[in-house]
XYZ file of C-alpha atoms in Angstrom:
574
model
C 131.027 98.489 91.714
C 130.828 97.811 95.720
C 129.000 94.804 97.075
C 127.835 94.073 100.422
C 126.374 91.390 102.374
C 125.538 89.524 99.094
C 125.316 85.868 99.012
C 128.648 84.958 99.759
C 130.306 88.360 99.069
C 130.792 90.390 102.530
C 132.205 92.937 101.216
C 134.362 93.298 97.596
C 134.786 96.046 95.247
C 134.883 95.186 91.444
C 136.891 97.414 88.982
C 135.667 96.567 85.589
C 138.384 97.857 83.187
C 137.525 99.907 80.159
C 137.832 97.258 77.575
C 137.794 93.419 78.299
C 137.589 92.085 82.022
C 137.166 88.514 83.028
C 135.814 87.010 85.987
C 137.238 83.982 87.273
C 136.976 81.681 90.054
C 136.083 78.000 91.343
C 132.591 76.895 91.284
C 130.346 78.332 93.940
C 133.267 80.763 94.746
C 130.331 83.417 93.746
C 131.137 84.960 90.439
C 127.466 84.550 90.028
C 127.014 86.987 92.510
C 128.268 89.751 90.215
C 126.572 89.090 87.575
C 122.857 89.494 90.318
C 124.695 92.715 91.696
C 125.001 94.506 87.628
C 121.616 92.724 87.336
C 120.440 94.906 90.581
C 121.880 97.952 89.546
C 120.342 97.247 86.466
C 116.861 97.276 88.114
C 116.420 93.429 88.170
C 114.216 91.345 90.890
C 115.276 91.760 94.187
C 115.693 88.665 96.206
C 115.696 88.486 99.677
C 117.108 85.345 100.041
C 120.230 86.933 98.328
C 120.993 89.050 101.850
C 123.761 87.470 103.838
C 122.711 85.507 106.593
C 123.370 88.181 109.454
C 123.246 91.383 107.732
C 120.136 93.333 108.089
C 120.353 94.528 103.909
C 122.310 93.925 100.681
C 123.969 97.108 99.351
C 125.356 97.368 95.935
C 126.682 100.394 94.935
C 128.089 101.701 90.925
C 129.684 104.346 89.693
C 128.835 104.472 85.252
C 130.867 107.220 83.571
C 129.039 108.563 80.885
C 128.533 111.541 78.341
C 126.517 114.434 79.865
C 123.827 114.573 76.761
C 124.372 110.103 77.016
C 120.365 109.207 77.037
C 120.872 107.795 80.324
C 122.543 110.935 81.682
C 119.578 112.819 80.046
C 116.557 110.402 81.869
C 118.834 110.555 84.929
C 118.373 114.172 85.404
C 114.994 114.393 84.157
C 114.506 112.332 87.696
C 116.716 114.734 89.728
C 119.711 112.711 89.626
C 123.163 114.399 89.058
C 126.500 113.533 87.383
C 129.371 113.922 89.624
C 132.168 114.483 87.375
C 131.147 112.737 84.412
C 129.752 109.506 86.423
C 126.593 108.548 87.747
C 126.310 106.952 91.011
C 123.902 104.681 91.169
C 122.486 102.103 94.178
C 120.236 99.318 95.540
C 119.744 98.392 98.693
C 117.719 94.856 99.325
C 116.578 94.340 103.314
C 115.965 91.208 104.614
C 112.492 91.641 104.978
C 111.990 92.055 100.930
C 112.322 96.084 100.670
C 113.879 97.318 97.829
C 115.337 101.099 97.481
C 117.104 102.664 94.621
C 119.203 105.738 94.579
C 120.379 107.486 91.476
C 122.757 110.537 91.558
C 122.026 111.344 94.885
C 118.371 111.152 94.370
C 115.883 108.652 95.752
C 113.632 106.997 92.303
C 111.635 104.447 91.796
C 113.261 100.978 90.992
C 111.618 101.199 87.611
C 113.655 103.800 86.257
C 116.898 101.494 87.041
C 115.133 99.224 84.303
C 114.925 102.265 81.912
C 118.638 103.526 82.180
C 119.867 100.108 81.196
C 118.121 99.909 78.555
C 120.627 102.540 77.516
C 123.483 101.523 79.938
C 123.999 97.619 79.626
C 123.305 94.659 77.559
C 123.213 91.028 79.016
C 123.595 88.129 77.162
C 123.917 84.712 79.207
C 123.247 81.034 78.838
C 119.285 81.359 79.719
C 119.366 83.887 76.303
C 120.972 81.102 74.456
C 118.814 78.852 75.625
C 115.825 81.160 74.791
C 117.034 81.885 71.080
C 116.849 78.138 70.561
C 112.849 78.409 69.996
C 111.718 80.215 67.126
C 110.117 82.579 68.150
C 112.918 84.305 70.318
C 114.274 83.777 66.902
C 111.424 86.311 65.067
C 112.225 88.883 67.655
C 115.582 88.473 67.693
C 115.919 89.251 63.526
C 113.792 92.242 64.326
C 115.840 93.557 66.816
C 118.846 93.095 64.584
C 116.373 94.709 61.572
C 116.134 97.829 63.849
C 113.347 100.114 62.245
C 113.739 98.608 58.436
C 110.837 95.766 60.940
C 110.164 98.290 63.326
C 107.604 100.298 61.192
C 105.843 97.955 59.040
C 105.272 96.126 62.494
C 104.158 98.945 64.281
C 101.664 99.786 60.856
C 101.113 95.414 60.686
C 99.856 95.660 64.634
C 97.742 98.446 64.121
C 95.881 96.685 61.602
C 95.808 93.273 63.229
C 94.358 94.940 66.544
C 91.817 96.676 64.424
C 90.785 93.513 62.503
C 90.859 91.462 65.810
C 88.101 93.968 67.145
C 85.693 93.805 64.241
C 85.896 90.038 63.917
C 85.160 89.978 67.563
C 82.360 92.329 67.223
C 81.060 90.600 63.778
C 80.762 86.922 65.403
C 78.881 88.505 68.477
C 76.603 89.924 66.367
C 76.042 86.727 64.143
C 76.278 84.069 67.114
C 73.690 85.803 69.446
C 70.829 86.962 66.967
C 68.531 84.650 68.249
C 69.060 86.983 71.730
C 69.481 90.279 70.119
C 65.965 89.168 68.188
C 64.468 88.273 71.883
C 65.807 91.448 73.262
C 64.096 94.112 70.667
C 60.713 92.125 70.679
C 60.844 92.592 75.185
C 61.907 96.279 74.317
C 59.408 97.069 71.487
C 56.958 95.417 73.054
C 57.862 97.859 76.778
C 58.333 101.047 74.574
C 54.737 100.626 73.425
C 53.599 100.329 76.590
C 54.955 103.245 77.706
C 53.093 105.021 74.464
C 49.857 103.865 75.019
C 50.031 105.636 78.532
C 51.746 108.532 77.128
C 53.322 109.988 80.324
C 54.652 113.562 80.964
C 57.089 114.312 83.486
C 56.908 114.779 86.757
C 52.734 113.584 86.146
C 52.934 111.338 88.879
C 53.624 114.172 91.682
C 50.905 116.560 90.439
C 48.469 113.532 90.266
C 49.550 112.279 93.506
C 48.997 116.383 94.635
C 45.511 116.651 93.114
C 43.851 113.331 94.557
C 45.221 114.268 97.641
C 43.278 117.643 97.310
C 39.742 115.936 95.834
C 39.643 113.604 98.413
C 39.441 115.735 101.194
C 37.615 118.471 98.788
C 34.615 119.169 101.997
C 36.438 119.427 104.893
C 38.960 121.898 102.780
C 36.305 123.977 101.433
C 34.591 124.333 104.780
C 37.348 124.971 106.084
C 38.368 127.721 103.781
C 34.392 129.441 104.324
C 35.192 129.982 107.977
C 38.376 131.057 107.306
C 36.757 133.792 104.645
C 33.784 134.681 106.843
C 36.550 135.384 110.303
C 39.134 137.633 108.469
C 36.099 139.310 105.723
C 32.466 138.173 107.740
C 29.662 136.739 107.687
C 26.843 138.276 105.026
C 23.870 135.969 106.473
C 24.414 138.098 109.949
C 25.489 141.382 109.529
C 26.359 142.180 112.773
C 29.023 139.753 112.959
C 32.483 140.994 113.911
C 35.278 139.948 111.879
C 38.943 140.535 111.540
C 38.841 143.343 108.780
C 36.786 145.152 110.936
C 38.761 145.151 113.589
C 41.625 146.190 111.958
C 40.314 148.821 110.430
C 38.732 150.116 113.468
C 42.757 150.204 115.032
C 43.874 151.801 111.847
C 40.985 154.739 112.365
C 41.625 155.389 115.766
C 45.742 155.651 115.025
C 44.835 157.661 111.513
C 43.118 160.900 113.812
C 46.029 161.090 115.856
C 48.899 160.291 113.609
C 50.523 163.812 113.160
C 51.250 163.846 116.504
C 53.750 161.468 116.384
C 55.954 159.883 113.531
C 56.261 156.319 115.263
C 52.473 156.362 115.742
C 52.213 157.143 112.324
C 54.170 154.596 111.016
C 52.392 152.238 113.538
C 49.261 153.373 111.537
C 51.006 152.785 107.789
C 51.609 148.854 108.880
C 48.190 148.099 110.304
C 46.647 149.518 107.041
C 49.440 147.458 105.103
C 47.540 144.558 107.503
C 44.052 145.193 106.240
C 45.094 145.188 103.176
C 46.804 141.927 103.271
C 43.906 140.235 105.619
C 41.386 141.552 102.178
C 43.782 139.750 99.652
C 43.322 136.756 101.838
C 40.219 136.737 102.499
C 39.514 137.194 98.037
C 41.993 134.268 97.378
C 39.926 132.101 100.098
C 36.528 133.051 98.725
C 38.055 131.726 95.461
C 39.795 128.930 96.257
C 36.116 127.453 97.841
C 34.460 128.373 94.665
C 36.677 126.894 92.250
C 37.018 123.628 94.309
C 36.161 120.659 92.326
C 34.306 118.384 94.148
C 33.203 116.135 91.771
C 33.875 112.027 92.095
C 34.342 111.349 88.792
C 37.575 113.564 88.619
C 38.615 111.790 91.542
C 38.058 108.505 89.943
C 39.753 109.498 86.628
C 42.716 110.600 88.585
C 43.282 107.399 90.250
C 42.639 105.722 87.324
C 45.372 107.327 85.631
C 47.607 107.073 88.673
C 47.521 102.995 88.553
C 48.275 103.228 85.000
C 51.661 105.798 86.017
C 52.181 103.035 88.920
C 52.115 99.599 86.508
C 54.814 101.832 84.092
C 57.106 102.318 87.315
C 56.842 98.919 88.364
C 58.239 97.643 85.135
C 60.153 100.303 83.675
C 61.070 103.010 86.378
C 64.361 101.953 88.273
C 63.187 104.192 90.831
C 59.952 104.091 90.810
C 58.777 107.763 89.110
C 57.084 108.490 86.522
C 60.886 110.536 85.247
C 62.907 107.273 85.594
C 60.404 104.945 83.113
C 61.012 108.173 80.477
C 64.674 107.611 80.671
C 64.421 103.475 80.277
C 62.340 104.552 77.347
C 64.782 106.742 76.073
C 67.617 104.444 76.648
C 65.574 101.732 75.034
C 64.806 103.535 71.802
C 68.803 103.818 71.718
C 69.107 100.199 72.149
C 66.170 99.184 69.856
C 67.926 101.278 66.708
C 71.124 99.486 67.689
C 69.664 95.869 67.233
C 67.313 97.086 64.415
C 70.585 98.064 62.639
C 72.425 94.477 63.017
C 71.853 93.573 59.241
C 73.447 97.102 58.154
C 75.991 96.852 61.048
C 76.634 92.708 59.714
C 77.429 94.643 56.251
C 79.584 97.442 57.380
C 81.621 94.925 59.294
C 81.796 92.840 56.904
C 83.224 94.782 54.208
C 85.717 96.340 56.862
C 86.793 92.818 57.670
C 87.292 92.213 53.901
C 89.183 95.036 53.589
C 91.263 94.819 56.741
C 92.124 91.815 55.811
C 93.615 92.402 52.018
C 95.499 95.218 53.777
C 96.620 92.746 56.494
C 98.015 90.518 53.268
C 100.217 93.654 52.124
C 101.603 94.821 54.965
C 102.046 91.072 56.384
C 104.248 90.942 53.109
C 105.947 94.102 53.540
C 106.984 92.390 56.710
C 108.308 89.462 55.575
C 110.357 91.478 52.578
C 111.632 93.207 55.534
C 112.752 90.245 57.572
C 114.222 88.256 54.223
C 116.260 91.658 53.743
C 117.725 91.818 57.433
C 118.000 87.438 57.760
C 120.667 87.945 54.507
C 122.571 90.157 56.456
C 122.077 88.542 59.424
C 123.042 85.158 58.736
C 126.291 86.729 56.681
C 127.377 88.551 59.681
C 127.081 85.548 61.848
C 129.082 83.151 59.818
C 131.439 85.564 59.350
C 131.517 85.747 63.275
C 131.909 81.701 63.186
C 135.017 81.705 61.014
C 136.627 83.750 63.535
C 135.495 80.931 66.286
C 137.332 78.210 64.423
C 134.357 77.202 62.667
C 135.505 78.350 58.864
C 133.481 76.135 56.943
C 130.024 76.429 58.889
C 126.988 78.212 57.130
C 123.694 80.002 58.765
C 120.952 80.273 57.054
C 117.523 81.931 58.293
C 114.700 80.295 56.646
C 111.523 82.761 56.883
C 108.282 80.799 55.925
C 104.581 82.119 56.264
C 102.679 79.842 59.110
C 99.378 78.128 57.422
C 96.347 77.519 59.423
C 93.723 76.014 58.499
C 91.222 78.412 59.761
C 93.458 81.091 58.524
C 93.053 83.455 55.498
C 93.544 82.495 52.346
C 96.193 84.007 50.163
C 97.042 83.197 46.872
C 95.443 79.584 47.938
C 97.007 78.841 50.574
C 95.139 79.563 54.073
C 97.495 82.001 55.922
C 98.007 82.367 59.837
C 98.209 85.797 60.905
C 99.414 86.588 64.368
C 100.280 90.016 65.989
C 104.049 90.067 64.530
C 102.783 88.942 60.836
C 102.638 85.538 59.385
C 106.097 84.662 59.440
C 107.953 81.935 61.261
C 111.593 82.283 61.751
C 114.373 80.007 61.897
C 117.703 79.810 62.425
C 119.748 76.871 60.489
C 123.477 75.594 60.668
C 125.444 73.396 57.925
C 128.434 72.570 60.196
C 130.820 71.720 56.922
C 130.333 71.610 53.421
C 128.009 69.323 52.168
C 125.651 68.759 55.751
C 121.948 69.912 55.034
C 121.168 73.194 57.126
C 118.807 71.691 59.859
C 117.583 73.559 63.229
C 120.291 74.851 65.120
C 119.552 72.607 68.296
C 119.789 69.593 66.339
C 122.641 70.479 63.804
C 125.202 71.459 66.138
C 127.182 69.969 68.884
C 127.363 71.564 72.212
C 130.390 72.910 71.519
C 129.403 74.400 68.470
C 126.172 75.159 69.584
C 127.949 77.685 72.160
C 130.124 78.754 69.839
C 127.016 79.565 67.445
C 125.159 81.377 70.225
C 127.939 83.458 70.838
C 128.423 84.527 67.059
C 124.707 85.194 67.671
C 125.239 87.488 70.429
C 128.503 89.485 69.274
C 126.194 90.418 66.241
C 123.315 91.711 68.163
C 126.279 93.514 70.469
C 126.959 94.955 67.545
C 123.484 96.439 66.587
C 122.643 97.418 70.211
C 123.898 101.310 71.106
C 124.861 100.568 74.513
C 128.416 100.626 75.893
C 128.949 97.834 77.743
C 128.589 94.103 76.686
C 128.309 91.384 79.636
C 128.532 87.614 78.695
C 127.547 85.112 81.732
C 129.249 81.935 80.887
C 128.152 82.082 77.234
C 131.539 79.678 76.086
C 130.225 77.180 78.269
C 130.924 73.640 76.247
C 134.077 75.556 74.375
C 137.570 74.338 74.749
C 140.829 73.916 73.178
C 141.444 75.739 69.608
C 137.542 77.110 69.915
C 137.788 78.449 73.109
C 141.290 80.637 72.342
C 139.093 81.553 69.129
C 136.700 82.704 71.378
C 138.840 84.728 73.698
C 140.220 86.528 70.757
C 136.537 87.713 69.745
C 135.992 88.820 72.614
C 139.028 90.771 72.654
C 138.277 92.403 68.945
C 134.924 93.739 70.044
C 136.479 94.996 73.588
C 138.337 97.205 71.206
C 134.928 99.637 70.651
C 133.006 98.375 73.464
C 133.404 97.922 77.556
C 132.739 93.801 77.626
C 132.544 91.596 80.895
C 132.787 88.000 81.070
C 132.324 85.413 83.839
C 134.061 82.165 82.386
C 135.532 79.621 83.611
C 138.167 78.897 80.574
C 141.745 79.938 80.719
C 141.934 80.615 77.083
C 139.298 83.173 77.379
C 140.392 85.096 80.395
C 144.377 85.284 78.693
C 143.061 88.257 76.191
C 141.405 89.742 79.107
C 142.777 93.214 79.403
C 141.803 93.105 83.643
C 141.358 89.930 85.258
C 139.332 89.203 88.726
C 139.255 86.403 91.116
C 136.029 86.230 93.138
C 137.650 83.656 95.630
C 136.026 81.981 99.050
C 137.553 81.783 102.391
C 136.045 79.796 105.279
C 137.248 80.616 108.963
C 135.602 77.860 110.558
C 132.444 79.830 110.914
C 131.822 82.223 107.957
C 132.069 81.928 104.704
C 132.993 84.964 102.697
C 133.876 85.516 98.942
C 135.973 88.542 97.995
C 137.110 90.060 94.756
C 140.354 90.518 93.630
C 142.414 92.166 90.570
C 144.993 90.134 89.441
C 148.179 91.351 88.379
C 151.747 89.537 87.293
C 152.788 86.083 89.362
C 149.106 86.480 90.598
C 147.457 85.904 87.163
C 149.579 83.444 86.106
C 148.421 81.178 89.389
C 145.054 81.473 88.571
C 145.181 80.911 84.320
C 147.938 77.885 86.174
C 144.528 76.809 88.613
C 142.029 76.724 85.572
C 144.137 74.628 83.363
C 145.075 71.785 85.337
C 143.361 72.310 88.760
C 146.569 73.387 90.460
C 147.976 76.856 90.972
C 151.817 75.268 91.439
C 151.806 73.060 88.385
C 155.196 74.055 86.197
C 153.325 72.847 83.012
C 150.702 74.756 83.296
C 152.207 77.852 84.583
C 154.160 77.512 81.098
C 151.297 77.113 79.585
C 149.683 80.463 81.210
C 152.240 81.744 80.702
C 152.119 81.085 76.785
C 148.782 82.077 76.629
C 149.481 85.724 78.116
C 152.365 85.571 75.991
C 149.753 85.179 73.039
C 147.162 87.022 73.894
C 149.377 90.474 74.081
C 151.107 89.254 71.098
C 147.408 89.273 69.238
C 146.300 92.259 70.427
């Protein structure tokens, strides 16, 4: 892994060994700083303020080996991403102004997909994990995870149903708490839909109604004005000598008829002005009969408009957009809504009954879960006393004790009113008897801090041990260890380096000794810049810095014999 313009880190490469490196250093030297860069690689938060003052971006750069059907390797190149010789090359750059951009086999990708290859990739346990397994329900999830799909599916089946019964009880107290306003609701929409029935409307009434008063209130001056029309094109029979347009027309078409065979385009001048008369007669029928068959009378008029106000008071209430069309559709819509609220006491039953029923299934899969849970916490708690023997604790004992949460308001089963939340009704807990004879009590109040850490990190190698991923890194996790403990701890560490790649930041010398590569992340200061840089140490180099961490100074002879004894027994263990 490359860094750049980090924090403190200018620029340092860090080669992680395949089996058990340590990261050393003083205080603020910026080991920290490699744990953020995995952590960006890894698709974590990117910080600004982590850019080196003066650099435009941070860069970190990593090159993963992997198999070529690894799941990683397989989401990789479902993005476009390729392996170059076994190993993916991924990157991160972080500018100074907040932009993030990720790069993964050559390929430019969203920063989320980061997140989902290290899922597969990486797994990171630290001191803000321990801290968060300390509550109980970090605990729940954390026995599920270990459970693996023996919790998995019953909780997936368990959520299904809680969701479902969720809904309907939502649904059932609506229903029950507002049926003084449903009530209100169908009397304003019965009361509207029979409105709308006396009236009896038909669409698109209001147009043709609007059309026909139109037409009987100007009923003289159109039906005079059709009779002149009639008498120009057809005449006038009270004076016969009148000329009108048929006439004349027919006069042309007489004159062009006795001449026609003369010429064609005459002719066919004569063919139109006969299609003419003919046309001007049709007109001058449909005009005769449009005068006769206009009605005249007022007391149509008055019944249309009399209608029409009764089409207008519907659209003022009912029609949205003020047609005769739009108060059918509220109608319509209403009906729908009336046979909704008309239903509640059949809809009250049928939710009812589901509730019921939702809720003895809840009971049986709620205990399927907890069956589950008991079965996994047994070989849960085994594994991580086991763990705690090898961490100098032989005679300490965890227990998980798995209880159902009661609530008052809960359901009742078997007498006892039951709390069920989305992952069941169980709460989890994770006890310690330090030595024989102590009561198991909470883990944050039956351990020291020493053997709080230790506990924690029993904790952790067991769920390295159930996650599939490859690599293992633990941030500081034997914090409050020393002495006997802490060598315990380096050995552990060791044992599971043995199937997995594992990376620790610590600062005790008894854990970095079984290190298979150790680093220094060390600061130098030039007057003006401060830098931090990593370095693999090897030999006389080693043996400083295991000299530095035990007694604060690199040149002391006791301690360099006692590095040195701790190397000595660290090979001599592996």
């Amino acid at each position: 892994m490359r860094i750049r313009s980090l924090g403190v880190i200018d620029d340092a490469v860090v080669e992680l060994s395949p089996g058990f490196t340590a990261v050393t250093g003083e205080t603020g030297a910026g080991k920290t700083m490699v744990v953020t860069s995995l952590g960006l690689l890894l698709g974590g938060r990117a910080d600004p303020a982590l850019v080196r003052i003066g650099a435009k971006a941070a860069v970190v750069e990593g090159r993963i080996v992997m198999r070529p059907d690894a799941p990683a390797a397989v989401r990789a190149e479902e993005a476009g991403a390729e392996l170059d010789d076994g190993a993916l090359l991924i990157s991160r750059t972080v500018s100074a102004e907040g932009r993030s951009r990720a790069h993964v086999g050559g390929r430019s990708v969203p920063v989320g997909l980061l997140g989902e290859l290290a899922d597969d990739l990486v797994a990171v346990h630290g001191q803000t994990d321990q801290q968060g397994l300390l509550r109980p329900a970090r605990q729940r999830q954390a026995l599920d995870r270990y459970a693996g799909d023996a919790v998995a599916v019953p909780l997936e089946k368990y959520g299904s149903a809680y969701r479902r019964l969720r809904a309907v009880a939502v649904e059932l107290e609506e229903i029950t708490t507002r049926a003084r306003e449903r009530a209100q609701e169908a009397d304003l929409l019965r009361f509207g839909l029979d409105e709308i029935a006396a009236v009896e409307p038909v669409a698109g009434e209001d147009t043709e109604l609007a059309a026909e008063a139109e037409r009987l209130g100007h009923a003289e001056s159109l039906a005079s004005a059709a009779q002149l029309a009639h008498a120009a094109l057809a005449g006038n029979p009270e004076d016969p000598e009148a000329i009108d347009a048929n006439m004349l027309v027919a006069g042309a078409h007489r004159a062009l008829e006795s001449v026609r065979s003369h010429d064609p385009a005459l002719g066919a001048l004569a063919e139109r002005i006969g299609e003419l008369g003919i046309l001007l007669s049709d007109v001058a029928g449909e005009l005769a009969g449009y005068a006769d068959d206009l009605d005249a009378d007022p007391l149509r008029l008055a019944a249309v408009e009399e209608r029409r106000a009764a089409l207008t008071q519907l659209t003022r209430k009912y029609g949205s957009e003020g047609t005769v069309d739009a108060v059918l559709e509220w109608a319509e819509q209403g009906a729908a809504r009336l046979l909704e609220l008309d239903g509640d006491d059949e809809r009250i039953t049928e939710l009812t009954a589901e509730r019921d029923g939702l809720r003895d299934e809840l009971s049986l899969l709620a205990q399927a879960l907890t069956d589950a849970r008991v079965e996994a916490a047994t070989r849960f708690a085994s594994a991580v006393t086991a763990e705690l023997a090898s961490l100098a604790m032989p005679h300490a004992r965890v227990t998980i004790d798995i209880r159902q949460a009661e609530d008052p308001d809960g359901v009742d089963v078997d007498g006892r009113p039951v709390a069920y939340g989305p992952s069941g009704a169980d709460e989890v807990e994770l006890l310690l008897a330090p030595h024989p004879g102590a009561q198991p009590r909470p883990i944050a109040k039956g351990a020291s801090g020493g053997e709080l850490s230790r506990v924690m990190l029993a904790v952790e190698v067991v769920f390295a041990g159930s996650d599939p991923v490859p690599t293992y890194l633990f941030d500081e996790v034997d914090a409050g260890v020393g002495g006997k403990a802490a060598v315990e701890v380096g050995r552990r560490l060791a044992k599971l380096a043995k199937s997995a790649q594992v990376v620790v930041v610590t600062h005790l010398p008894q854990v970095a000794a079984f290190a298979d590569r150790q680093l220094l992340v060390e600061k130098t200061n030039d007057g003006s810049v401060t830098r931090s840089g990593v370095t693999v140490l090897e030999g006389e180099a080693r043996i400083r810095e295991l000299s530095r961490m035990l007694a604060g100074h690199e040149d002391s002879v006791s301690a360099r014999a006692h590095a040195e004894e701790l190397l000595a027994a660290a090979r001599a263990d592996a």
